[in-house]
CSV table of C-alpha atoms in Angstrom, one decimal:
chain,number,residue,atom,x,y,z
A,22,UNK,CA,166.4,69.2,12.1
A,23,UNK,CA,169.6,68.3,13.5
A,24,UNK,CA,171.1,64.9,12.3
A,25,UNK,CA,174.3,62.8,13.8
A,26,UNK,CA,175.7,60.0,11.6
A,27,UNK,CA,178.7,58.1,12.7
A,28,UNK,CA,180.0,54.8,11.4
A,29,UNK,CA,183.6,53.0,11.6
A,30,UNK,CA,183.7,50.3,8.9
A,31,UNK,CA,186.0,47.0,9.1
A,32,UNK,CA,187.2,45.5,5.7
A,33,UNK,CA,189.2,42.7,6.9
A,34,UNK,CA,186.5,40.1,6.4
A,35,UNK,CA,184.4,41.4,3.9
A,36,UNK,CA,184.5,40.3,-0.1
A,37,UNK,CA,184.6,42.6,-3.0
A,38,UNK,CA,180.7,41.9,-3.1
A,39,UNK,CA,180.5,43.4,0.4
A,40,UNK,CA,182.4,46.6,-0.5
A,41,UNK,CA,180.7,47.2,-3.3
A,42,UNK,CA,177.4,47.3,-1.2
A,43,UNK,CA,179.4,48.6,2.2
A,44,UNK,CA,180.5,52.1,-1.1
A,45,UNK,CA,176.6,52.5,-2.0
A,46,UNK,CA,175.4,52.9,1.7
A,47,UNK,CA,178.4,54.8,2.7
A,48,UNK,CA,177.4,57.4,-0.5
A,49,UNK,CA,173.6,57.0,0.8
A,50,UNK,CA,174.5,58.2,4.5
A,51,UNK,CA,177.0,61.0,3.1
A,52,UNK,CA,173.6,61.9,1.0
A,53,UNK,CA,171.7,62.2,3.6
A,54,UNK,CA,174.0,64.0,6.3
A,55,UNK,CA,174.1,66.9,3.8
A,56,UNK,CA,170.8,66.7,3.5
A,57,UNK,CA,170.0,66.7,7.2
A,58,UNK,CA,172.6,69.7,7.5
A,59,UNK,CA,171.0,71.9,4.9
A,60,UNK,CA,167.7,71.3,6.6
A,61,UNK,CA,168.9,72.3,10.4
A,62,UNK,CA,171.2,75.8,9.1
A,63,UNK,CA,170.3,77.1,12.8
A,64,UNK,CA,172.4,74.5,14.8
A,65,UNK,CA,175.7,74.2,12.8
A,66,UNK,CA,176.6,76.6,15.6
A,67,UNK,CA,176.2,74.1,18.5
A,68,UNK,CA,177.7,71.1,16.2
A,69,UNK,CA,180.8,73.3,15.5
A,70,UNK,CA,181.4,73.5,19.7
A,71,UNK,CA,181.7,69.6,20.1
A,72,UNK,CA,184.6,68.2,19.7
A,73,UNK,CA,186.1,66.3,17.1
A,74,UNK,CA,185.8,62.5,18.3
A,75,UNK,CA,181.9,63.3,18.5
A,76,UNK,CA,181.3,64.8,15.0
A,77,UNK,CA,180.4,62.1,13.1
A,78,UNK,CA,181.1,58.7,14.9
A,79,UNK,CA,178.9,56.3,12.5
A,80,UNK,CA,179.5,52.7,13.5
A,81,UNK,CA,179.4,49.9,11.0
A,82,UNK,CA,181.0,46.4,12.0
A,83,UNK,CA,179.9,43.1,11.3
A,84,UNK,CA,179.0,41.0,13.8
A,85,UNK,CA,179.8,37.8,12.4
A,86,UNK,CA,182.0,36.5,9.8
A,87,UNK,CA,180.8,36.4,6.2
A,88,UNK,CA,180.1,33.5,4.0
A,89,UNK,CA,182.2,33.5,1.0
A,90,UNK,CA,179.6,31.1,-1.0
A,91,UNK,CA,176.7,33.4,1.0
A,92,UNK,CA,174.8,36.1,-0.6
A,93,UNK,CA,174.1,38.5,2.9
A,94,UNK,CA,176.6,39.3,5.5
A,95,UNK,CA,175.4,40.3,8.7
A,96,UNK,CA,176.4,43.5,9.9
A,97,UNK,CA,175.3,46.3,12.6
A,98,UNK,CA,175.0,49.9,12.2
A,99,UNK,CA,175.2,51.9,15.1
A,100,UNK,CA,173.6,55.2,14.4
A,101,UNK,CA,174.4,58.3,16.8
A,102,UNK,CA,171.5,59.9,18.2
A,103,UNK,CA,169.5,62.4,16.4
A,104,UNK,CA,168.0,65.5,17.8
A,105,UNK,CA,164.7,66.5,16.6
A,106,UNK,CA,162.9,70.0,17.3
A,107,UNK,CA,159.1,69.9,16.2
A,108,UNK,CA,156.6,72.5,16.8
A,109,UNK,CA,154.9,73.7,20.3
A,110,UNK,CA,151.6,72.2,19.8
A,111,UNK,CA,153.4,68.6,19.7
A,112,UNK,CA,153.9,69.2,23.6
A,113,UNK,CA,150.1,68.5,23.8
A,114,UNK,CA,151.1,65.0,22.6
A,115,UNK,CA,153.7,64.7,25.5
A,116,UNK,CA,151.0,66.0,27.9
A,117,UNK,CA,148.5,63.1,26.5
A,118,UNK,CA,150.8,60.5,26.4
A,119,UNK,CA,150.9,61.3,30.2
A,120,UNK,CA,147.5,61.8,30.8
A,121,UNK,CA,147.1,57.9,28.7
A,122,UNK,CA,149.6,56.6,31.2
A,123,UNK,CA,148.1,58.0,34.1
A,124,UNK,CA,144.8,56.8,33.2
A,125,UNK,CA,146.4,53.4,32.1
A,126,UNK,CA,147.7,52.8,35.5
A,127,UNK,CA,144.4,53.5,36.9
A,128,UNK,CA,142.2,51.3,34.5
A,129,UNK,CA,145.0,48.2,35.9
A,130,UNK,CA,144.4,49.5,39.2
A,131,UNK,CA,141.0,48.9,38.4
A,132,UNK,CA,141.3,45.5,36.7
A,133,UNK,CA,143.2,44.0,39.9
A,134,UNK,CA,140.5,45.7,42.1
A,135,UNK,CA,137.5,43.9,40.3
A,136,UNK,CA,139.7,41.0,40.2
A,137,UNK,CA,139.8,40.8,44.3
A,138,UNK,CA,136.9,41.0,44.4
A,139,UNK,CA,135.4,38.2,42.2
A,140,UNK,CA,137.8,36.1,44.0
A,141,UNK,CA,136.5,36.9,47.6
A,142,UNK,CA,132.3,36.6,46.0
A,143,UNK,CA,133.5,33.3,45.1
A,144,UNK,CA,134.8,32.3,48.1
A,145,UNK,CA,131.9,33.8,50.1
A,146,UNK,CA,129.6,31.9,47.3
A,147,UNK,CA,131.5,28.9,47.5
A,148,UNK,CA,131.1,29.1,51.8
A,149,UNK,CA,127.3,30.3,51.6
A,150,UNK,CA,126.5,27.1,49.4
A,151,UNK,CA,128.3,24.8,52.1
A,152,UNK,CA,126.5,25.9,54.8
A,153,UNK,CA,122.9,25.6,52.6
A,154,UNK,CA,124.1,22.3,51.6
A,155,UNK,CA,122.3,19.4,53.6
A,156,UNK,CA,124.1,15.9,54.4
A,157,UNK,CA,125.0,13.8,51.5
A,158,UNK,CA,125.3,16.5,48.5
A,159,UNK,CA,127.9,17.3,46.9
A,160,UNK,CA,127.7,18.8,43.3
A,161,UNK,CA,127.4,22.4,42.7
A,162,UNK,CA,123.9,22.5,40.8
A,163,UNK,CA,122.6,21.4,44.1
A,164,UNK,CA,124.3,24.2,45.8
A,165,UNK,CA,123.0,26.9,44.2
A,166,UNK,CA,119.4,25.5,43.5
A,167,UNK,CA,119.3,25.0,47.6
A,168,UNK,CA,120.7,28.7,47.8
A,169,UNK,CA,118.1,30.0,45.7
A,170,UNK,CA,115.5,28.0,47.6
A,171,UNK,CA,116.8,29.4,50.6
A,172,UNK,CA,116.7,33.0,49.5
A,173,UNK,CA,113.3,32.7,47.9
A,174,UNK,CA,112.1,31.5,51.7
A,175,UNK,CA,113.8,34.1,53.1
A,176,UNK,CA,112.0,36.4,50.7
A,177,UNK,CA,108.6,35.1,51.8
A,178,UNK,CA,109.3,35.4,55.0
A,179,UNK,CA,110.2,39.0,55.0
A,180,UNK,CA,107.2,39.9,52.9
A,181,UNK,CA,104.4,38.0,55.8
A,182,UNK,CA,106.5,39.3,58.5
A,183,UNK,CA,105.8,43.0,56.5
A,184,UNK,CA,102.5,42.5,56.1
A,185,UNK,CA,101.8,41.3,59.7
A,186,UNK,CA,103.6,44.4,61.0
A,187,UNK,CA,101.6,46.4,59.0
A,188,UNK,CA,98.2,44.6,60.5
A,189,UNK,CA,99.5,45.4,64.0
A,190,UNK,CA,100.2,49.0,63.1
A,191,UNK,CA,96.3,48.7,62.1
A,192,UNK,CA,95.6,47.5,65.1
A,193,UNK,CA,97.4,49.5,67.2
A,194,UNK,CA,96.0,52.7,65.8
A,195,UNK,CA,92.4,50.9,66.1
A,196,UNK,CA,93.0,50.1,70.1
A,197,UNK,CA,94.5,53.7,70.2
A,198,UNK,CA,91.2,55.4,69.1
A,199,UNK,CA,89.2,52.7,71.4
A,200,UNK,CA,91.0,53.9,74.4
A,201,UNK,CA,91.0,57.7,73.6
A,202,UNK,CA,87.1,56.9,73.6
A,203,UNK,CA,87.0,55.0,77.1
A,204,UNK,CA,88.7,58.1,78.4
A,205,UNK,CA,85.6,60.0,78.3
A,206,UNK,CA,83.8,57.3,80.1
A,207,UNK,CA,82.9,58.4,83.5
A,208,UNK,CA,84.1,55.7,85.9
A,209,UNK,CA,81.3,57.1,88.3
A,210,UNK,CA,78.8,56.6,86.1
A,211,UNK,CA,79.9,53.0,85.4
A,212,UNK,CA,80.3,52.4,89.0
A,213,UNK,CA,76.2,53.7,89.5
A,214,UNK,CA,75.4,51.6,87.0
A,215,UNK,CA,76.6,48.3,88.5
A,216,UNK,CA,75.4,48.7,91.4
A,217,UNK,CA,72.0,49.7,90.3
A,218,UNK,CA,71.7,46.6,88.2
A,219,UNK,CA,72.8,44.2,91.2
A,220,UNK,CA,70.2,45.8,93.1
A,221,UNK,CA,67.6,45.1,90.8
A,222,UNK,CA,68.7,41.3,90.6
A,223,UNK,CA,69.0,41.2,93.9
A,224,UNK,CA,65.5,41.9,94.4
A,225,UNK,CA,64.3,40.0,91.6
A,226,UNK,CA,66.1,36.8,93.3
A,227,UNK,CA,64.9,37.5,96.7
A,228,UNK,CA,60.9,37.7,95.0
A,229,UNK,CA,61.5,34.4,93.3
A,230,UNK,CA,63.5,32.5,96.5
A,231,UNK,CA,59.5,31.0,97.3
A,232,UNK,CA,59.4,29.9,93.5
A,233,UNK,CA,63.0,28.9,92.6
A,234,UNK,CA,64.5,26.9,94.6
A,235,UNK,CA,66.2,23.6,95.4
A,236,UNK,CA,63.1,22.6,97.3
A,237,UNK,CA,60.1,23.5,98.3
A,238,UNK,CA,59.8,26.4,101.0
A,239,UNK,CA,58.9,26.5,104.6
A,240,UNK,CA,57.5,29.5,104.2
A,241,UNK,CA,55.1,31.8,101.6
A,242,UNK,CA,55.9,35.5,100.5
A,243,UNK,CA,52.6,36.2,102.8
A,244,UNK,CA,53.8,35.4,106.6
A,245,UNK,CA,51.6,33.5,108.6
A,246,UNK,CA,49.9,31.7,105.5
A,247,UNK,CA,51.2,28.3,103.9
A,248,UNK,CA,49.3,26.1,101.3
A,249,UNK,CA,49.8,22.9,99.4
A,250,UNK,CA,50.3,23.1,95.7
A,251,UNK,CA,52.6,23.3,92.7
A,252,UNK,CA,56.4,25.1,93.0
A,253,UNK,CA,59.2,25.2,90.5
A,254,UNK,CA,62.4,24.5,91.7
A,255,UNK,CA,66.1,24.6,90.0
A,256,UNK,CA,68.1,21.6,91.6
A,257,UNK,CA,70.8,22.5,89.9
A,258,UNK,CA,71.7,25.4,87.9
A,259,UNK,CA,72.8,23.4,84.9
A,260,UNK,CA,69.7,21.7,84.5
A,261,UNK,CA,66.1,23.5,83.4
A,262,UNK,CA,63.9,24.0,86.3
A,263,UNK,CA,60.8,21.8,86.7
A,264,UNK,CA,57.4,22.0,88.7
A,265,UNK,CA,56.6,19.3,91.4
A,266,UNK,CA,53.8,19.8,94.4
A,267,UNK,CA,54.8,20.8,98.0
A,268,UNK,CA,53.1,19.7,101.1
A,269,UNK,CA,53.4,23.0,103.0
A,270,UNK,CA,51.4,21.6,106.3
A,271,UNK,CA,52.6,18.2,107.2
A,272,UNK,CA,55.6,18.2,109.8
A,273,UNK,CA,56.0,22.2,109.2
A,274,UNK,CA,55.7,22.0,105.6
A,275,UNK,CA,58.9,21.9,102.9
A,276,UNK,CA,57.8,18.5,101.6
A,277,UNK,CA,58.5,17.4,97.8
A,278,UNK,CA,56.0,14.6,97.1
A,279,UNK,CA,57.6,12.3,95.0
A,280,UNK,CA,54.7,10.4,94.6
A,281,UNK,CA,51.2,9.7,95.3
A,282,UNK,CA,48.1,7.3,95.3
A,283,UNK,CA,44.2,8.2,96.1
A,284,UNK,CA,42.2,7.1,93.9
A,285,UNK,CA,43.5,4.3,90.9
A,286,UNK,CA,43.3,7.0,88.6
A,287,UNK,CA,47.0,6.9,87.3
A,288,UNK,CA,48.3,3.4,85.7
A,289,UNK,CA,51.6,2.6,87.2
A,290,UNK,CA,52.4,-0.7,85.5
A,291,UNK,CA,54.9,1.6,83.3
A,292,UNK,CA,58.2,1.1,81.2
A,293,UNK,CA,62.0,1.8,82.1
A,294,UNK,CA,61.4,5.8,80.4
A,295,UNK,CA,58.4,7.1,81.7
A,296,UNK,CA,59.8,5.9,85.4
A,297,UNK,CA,62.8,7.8,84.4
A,298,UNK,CA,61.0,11.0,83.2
A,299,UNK,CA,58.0,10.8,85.4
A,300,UNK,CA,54.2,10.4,84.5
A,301,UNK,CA,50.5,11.3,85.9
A,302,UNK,CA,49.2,14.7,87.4
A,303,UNK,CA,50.7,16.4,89.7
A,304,UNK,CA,47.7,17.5,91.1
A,305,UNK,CA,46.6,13.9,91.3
A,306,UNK,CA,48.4,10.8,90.8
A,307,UNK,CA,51.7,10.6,89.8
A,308,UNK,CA,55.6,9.8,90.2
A,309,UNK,CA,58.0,12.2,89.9
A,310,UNK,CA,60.3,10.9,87.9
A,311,UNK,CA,63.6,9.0,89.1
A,312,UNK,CA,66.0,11.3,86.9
A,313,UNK,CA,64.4,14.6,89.0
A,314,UNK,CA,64.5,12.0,92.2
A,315,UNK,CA,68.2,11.4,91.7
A,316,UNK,CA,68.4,15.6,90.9
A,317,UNK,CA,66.8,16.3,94.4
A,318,UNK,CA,68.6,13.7,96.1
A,319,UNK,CA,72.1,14.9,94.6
A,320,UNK,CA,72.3,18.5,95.7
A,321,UNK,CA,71.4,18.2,99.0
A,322,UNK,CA,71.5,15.2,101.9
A,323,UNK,CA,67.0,14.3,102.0
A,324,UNK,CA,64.9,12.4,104.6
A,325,UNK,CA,62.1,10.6,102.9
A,326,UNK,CA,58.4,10.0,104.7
A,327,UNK,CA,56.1,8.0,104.2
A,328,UNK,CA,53.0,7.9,105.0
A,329,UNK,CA,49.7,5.3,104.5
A,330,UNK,CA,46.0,4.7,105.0
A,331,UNK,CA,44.2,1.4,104.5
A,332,UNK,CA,40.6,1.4,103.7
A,333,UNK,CA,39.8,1.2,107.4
A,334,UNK,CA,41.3,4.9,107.8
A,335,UNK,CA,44.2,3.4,109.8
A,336,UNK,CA,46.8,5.9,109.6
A,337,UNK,CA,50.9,5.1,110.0
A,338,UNK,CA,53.8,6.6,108.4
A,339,UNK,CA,57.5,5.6,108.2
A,340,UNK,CA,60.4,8.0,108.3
A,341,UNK,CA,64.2,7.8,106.8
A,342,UNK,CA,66.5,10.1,107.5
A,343,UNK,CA,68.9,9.0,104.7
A,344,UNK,CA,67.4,9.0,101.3
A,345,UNK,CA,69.7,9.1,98.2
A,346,UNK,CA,68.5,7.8,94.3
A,347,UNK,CA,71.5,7.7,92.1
A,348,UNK,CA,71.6,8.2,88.1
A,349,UNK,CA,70.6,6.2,86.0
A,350,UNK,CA,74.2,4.5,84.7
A,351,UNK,CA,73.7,2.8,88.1
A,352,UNK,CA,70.0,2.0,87.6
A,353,UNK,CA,69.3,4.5,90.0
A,354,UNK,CA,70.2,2.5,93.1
A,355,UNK,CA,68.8,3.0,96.1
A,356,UNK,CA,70.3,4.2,99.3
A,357,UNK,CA,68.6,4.3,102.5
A,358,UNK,CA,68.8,4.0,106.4
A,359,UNK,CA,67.8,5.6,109.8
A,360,UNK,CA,64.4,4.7,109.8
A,361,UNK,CA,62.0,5.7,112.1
A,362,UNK,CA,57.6,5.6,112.4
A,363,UNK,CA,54.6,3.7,113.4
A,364,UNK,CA,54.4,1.9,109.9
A,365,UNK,CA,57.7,-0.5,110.5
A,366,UNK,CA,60.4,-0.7,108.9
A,367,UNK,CA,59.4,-2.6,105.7
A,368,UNK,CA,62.3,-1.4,103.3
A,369,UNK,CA,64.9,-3.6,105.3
A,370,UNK,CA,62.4,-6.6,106.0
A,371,UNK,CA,64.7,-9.4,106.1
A,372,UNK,CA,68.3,-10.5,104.3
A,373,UNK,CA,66.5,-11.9,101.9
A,374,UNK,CA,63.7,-9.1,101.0
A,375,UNK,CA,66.2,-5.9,101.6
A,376,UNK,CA,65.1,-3.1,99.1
A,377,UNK,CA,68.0,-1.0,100.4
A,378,UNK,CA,71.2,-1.1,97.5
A,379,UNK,CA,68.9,-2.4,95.2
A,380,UNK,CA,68.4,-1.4,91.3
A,381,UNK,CA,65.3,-0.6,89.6
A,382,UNK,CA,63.5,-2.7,88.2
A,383,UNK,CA,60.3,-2.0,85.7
A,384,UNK,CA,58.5,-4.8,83.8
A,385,UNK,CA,61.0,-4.3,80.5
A,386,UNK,CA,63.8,-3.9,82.3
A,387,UNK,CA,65.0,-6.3,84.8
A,388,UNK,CA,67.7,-5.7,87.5
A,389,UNK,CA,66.4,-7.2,90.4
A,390,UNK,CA,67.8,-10.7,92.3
A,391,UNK,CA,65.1,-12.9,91.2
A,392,UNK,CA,67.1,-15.5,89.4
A,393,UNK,CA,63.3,-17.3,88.0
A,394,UNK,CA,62.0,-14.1,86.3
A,395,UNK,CA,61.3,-10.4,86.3
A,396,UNK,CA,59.9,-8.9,89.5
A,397,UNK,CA,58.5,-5.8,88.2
A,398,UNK,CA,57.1,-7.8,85.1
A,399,UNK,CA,55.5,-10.4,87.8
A,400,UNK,CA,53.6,-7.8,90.1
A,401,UNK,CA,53.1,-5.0,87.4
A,402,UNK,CA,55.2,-2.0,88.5
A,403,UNK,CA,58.2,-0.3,89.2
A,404,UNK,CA,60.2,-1.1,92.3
A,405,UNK,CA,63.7,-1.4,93.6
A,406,UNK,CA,62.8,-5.0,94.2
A,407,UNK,CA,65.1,-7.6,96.1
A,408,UNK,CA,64.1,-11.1,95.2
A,409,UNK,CA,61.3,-10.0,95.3
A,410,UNK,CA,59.4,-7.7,97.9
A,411,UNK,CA,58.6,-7.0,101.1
A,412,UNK,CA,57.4,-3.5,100.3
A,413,UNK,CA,56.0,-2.0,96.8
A,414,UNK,CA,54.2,1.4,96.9
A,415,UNK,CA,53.9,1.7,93.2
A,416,UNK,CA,51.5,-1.7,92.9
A,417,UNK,CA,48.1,-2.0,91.8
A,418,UNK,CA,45.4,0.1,93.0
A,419,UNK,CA,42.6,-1.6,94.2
A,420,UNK,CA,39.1,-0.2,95.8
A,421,UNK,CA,38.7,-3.4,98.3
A,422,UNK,CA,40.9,-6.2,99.3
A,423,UNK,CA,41.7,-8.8,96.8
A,424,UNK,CA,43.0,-12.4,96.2
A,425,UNK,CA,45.7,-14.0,94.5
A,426,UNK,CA,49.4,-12.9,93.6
A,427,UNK,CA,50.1,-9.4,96.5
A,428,UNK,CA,50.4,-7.1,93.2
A,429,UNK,CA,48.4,-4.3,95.0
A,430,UNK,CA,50.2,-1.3,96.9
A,431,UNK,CA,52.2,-3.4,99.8
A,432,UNK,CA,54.1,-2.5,102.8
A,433,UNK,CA,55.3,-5.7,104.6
A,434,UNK,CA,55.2,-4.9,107.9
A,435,UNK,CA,51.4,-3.3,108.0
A,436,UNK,CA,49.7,-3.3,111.7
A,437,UNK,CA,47.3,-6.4,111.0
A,438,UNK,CA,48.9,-7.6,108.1
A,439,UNK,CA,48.6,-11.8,109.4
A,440,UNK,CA,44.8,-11.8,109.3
A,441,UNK,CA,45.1,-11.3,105.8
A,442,UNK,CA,46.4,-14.7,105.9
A,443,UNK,CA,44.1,-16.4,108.3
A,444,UNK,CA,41.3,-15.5,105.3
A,445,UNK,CA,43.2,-15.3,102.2
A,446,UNK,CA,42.6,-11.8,101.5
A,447,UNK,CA,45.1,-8.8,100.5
A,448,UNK,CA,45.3,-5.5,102.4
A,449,UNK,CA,45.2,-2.8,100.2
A,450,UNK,CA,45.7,0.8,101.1
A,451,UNK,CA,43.9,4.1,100.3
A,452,UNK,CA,46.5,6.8,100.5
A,453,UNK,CA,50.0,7.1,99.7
A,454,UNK,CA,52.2,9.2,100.1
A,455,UNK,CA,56.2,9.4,99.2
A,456,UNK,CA,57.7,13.0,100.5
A,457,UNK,CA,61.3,14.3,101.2
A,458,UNK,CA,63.0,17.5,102.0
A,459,UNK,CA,66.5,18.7,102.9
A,460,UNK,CA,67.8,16.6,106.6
A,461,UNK,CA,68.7,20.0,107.9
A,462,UNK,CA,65.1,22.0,107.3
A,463,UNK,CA,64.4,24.8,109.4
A,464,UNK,CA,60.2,25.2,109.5
């Protein structure tokens, strides 16, 4: 070890206390540079080659004045550098300390790094929870509760829009395997099919035409023979179809009889509902029905005829071409004009007994223009009475003529009808019939 001491002392200011101290650490210094020489013998050579002013320039100079009362002094040493040589494996230490700085600078490097970027999470925190944030809130708990509201929606979201993705794919593959199946369909086939089958219901419809209908037909599957009896018909297709009996021989046939009187065998001094769905035999006495009347009458534009026979076997018969019977929210309302006959025109006697745009009227339910009482109550039936009648075809039935209040089948305009005055008795009638079919009816 190579040592360099070198001090210049300055005894103008100091007390004989100070040189006494200033002689025992110049002795101490001198101690140890020959100390420091003996130890480094192999570089007295390179200390011998510097020059003189270099060889031992120990500094030692107070650098304020001394207290004479004081017990220290302050002074400086300035010591001359000293020259070290330790052994090779202390380079590793040089090599580490490097290494330590290098890694130091990157660990700060690091630091600022992190640093940056906590600062820009806050600021994109602090800008996420102002956009989340609604009108009038303003602390930061609220912030971050809405945030995590807002991410947990998002979340459920994500997770039903994944599962409905996943049911599509399901589906898709599903449709995929349903279509690779319809490939192997022969469209031929499908194509023979169809047309097979509307054959078939072709014919079945065409077989039926003379049972279901919207009438009754001119004509019978058999050509060249008709007959009276019982059809059923479909008025319309939303409504069940329902047997009535067609007169297939008067006036070329394709009558509906609507109703009928021969023999008093059917009571028609009946209530509002059984007018409305109909009562008696069809292969007898009976009314239709008005709800199927006003069916019939709805489809299609129906003449009406009607004919009579007293009990002398006079014969007449009255025709309409305009017959219409609506539903029953207007008390099925009768419509009807164009009348022509031999029986007269009874339905549109007078202004005052006019049964055309009148209501119908039974004995519990009145909607006739009699202001004193119930017309249909007062002569025992159902009618479309004015105030009150100068026609009633659903009256009493009676075997000879009668007295008293005209409650009996009527027609007001009867051949012969003002000797029944002269002698007090009431014409009654036979036969009845009420028929219609379509105004435009080919035979």
């Amino acid at each position: 070890m190579l040592l360099k001491l070198c001090m210049i002392p300055q005894w103008a200011s100091c007390s004989k206390k100070m040189k006494f101290i200033f002689l025992i650490f110049l002795q101490a210094t001198t101690l140890l540079f020959t100390n420091g020489s003996s130890l480094a013998e192999n570089g007295t050579k390179s200390v011998q080659e510097e020059k003189a002013t270099d060889i031992c320039p120990i500094k030692f100079k107070a650098s304020e004045k001394c207290d004479e009362g004081g017990e220290e002094c302050p002074y400086q040493i300035t010591l001359p550098p000293m020259i070290i040589q330790l052994p090779r494996q202390f380079q590793l230490i040089e090599q580490t300390l490097k290494e330590v700085e290098i890694l130091k600078e990157m660990v700060n490097n690091l630091q600022k790094t992190c640093q940056d970027c906590k600062l820009q999470a806050d600021d994109i925190q602090e800008i996420d929870s102002i956009e989340f944030l609604p009108p009038e809130t303003d602390t930061p708990t609220d912030h971050s509760k809405l945030q995590e509201n807002r991410i947990q929606e998002l979340q459920n979201k994500v997770s039903r829009l994944s599962a409905g993705l996943k049911n599509a794919k399901t589906e898709i593959h599903s449709l995929q395997g349903r279509l690779e199946q319809m490939n192997f369909i022969n469209m031929d086939n499908v194509e023979n099919y169809i047309d097979s089958k509307v054959a078939n219901l072709t014919f079945a419809v065409n077989s039926l035409d003379h049972k279901c209908s919207s009438n009754c037909p001119a004509e019978q599957s058999r050509p060249g023979r008709r007959h009276n009896g019982l059809y059923r018909i479909v008025p319309n297709i939303r409504n069940r179809s329902f047997e009535v009996y067609c007169d297939m021989e008067s006036m070329g046939g394709g009558w509906t009889v609507i109703q009928i009187r021969q023999d008093g065998s059917t009571n028609f001094n009946r209530t509002w509902n059984e007018y409305k769905n109909g009562f008696g035999n069809l292969s007898g006495e009976f009314w239709l029905g008005n709800d199927k009347i006003h069916l019939l009458t709805k489809t299609k534009e129906m003449q009406l005829r009607i004919e009579l026979e007293d009990l002398n076997g006079v014969r007449e018969y009255a025709k309409y071409e305009q017959f219409y019977v609506a539903n029953e929210f207007l008390k099925y309302r009768l419509s009807i004009s164009g009348y022509s006959g031999t029986a007269g025109d009874a339905l549109h006697f007078s202004k005052r007994y006019n049964h055309d745009q009148k209501f119908f009227t039974t004995p519990d339910r009145d909607n006739d223009r009699y202001s004193s009482g119930n017309c249909g109550e007062y002569y025992s039936s159902g009618w479309w009475f004015d105030a009150c009648l100068a026609a009633n075809l659903n009256g009493k039935y009676y075997h000879k003529k009668y007295r008293g209040v005209r409650n009996g089948i009527f027609w007001g305009t009867w051949p012969g009808l003002s000797d029944d005055i002269l002698h007090g008795y009431r014409q009654p009638f036979k036969k009845v019939k009420m028929m219609i079919r379509p105004k435009v009816f080919m035979s």
